mmCIF file of C-alpha atoms in Angstrom:
data_model
loop_
_atom_site.group_PDB
_atom_site.id
_atom_site.type_symbol
_atom_site.label_atom_id
_atom_site.label_comp_id
_atom_site.label_asym_id
_atom_site.label_seq_id
_atom_site.Cartn_x
_atom_site.Cartn_y
_atom_site.Cartn_z
ATOM 1 C CA MET I 1 28.600 -54.286 12.014
ATOM 2 C CA SER I 2 30.928 -51.362 11.481
ATOM 3 C CA SER I 3 29.390 -50.696 8.184
ATOM 4 C CA ILE I 4 25.907 -50.391 9.704
ATOM 5 C CA GLU I 5 27.240 -48.089 12.313
ATOM 6 C CA ASP I 6 28.836 -46.050 9.633
ATOM 7 C CA ILE I 7 25.562 -45.906 7.724
ATOM 8 C CA ALA I 8 23.756 -44.902 10.816
ATOM 9 C CA ASP I 9 26.207 -42.129 11.682
ATOM 10 C CA SER I 10 26.120 -40.937 8.155
ATOM 11 C CA LEU I 11 22.351 -40.838 8.057
ATOM 12 C CA GLU I 12 22.290 -39.178 11.467
ATOM 13 C CA ASN I 13 24.609 -36.500 10.161
ATOM 14 C CA LYS I 14 22.539 -35.989 7.035
ATOM 15 C CA ILE I 15 19.384 -35.687 9.191
ATOM 16 C CA SER I 16 21.065 -33.191 11.431
ATOM 17 C CA LYS I 17 22.133 -31.146 8.425
ATOM 18 C CA VAL I 18 18.578 -31.256 6.923
ATOM 19 C CA LEU I 19 17.057 -30.083 10.311
ATOM 20 C CA HIS I 20 19.577 -27.377 10.619
ATOM 21 C CA LYS I 21 18.786 -26.153 7.034
ATOM 22 C CA LEU I 22 15.059 -26.375 7.835
ATOM 23 C CA GLU I 23 15.548 -24.202 10.967
ATOM 24 C CA LEU I 24 17.477 -21.682 8.787
ATOM 25 C CA LEU I 25 14.839 -21.542 6.181
ATOM 26 C CA LYS I 26 12.094 -21.024 8.858
ATOM 27 C CA GLN I 27 14.151 -18.158 10.210
ATOM 28 C CA THR I 28 14.516 -16.717 6.757
ATOM 29 C CA ASN I 29 10.873 -17.190 6.017
ATOM 30 C CA LEU I 30 9.918 -15.348 9.296
ATOM 31 C CA LYS I 31 12.336 -12.583 8.384
ATOM 32 C CA LEU I 32 10.997 -12.212 4.803
ATOM 33 C CA THR I 33 7.416 -12.296 6.155
ATOM 34 C CA GLU I 34 8.232 -9.387 8.502
ATOM 35 C CA GLU I 35 10.008 -7.540 5.676
ATOM 36 C CA LEU I 36 6.924 -8.039 3.482
ATOM 37 C CA GLU I 37 4.595 -6.743 6.204
ATOM 38 C CA ASN I 38 6.717 -3.680 6.792
ATOM 39 C CA SER I 39 6.896 -3.033 2.945
ATOM 40 C CA ARG I 40 2.893 -3.372 2.825
ATOM 41 C CA GLN I 41 2.634 -0.776 5.635
ATOM 42 C CA GLU I 42 5.164 1.547 4.033
ATOM 43 C CA ILE I 43 3.220 1.320 0.624
ATOM 44 C CA GLN I 44 -0.041 2.032 2.456
ATOM 45 C CA SER I 45 1.515 5.070 4.045
ATOM 46 C CA GLN I 46 2.866 6.318 0.819
ATOM 47 C CA GLN I 47 -0.460 5.849 -0.862
ATOM 48 C CA LYS I 48 -2.118 7.880 1.803
ATOM 49 C CA HIS I 49 0.545 10.480 1.394
ATOM 50 C CA ILE I 50 0.035 10.493 -2.391
ATOM 51 C CA ALA I 51 -3.708 10.849 -1.936
ATOM 52 C CA GLY I 52 -3.258 13.820 0.240
ATOM 53 C CA TRP I 53 -0.968 15.536 -2.269
ATOM 54 C CA GLU I 54 -3.535 14.749 -5.061
ATOM 55 C CA GLU I 55 -6.319 16.493 -3.025
ATOM 56 C CA LYS I 56 -3.902 19.434 -2.600
ATOM 57 C CA TYR I 57 -3.087 19.644 -6.309
ATOM 58 C CA GLU I 58 -6.841 19.569 -7.260
ATOM 59 C CA ALA I 59 -7.500 22.381 -4.635
ATOM 60 C CA LEU I 60 -4.705 24.422 -6.173
ATOM 61 C CA LYS I 61 -5.939 23.780 -9.746
ATOM 62 C CA MET I 62 -9.354 25.093 -8.687
ATOM 63 C CA ALA I 63 -7.914 28.054 -6.864
ATOM 64 C CA ASN I 64 -5.803 28.904 -9.969
ATOM 65 C CA SER I 65 -8.803 28.720 -12.245
ATOM 66 C CA ILE I 66 -10.933 30.792 -9.880
ATOM 67 C CA LEU I 67 -8.108 33.416 -9.737
ATOM 68 C CA GLY I 68 -8.235 33.894 -13.461
ATOM 69 C CA SER I 69 -5.994 31.155 -14.887
ATOM 70 C CA ASP I 70 -7.288 29.962 -18.263
ATOM 71 C CA GLU I 71 -6.296 26.335 -17.508
ATOM 72 C CA ASN I 72 -8.909 24.208 -15.965
ATOM 73 C CA LYS I 73 -11.648 26.789 -16.153
ATOM 74 C CA ARG I 74 -14.124 24.413 -17.629
ATOM 75 C CA ASP I 75 -13.574 21.848 -14.786
ATOM 76 C CA THR I 76 -13.934 24.625 -12.232
ATOM 77 C CA LYS I 77 -17.246 25.866 -13.862
ATOM 78 C CA LEU I 78 -18.483 22.250 -13.862
ATOM 79 C CA LYS I 79 -17.582 21.826 -10.242
ATOM 80 C CA ILE I 80 -19.285 25.032 -9.270
ATOM 81 C CA ASN I 81 -22.455 24.009 -11.144
ATOM 82 C CA ALA I 82 -22.449 20.741 -9.449
ATOM 83 C CA LEU I 83 -22.186 22.606 -6.070
ATOM 84 C CA ILE I 84 -24.955 24.866 -6.996
ATOM 85 C CA ARG I 85 -27.177 21.936 -8.040
ATOM 86 C CA ASP I 86 -26.469 20.166 -4.671
ATOM 87 C CA ILE I 87 -27.340 23.373 -2.732
ATOM 88 C CA ASP I 88 -30.625 23.712 -4.767
ATOM 89 C CA HIS I 89 -31.313 20.013 -4.007
ATOM 90 C CA CYS I 90 -30.725 20.696 -0.158
ATOM 91 C CA ILE I 91 -32.981 23.846 -0.239
ATOM 92 C CA GLY I 92 -35.730 21.880 -2.059
ATOM 93 C CA GLN I 93 -35.557 19.167 0.619
ATOM 94 C CA LEU I 94 -35.747 21.762 3.366
ATOM 95 C CA SER I 95 -38.614 23.402 1.711
ATOM 96 C CA ASP I 96 -40.717 20.158 1.746
#
C-alpha cells in the first residue's frame, strides 16, 4: 500500500507543478499579448507621425520649387497643371 501512496503523492506533486507552470504560462501569455497591443498602437502612432512629416516634406518641396529652386520644378509644374485642370472641370460643371 505504501508504494501506491507514494505513487499517488508523486503524481499529485507532478500535477501540481504542471498546473503551476500552466498558470505561469497563462500570465506570461497575457503579458505578451498586452505588450503586443501596446507595440501595435505605438507603431500606428509612429506611422501617423511619419505620414504627417511626409506631407510637410512634400509641401516644403513644392514651396522651394515655387520660390525658384531648380529641384522638383517639373513635379510642381505637373501639380499646378493638375490643379488648373481640376478648377477648369469645376467651372465647367458650374456652367452646366
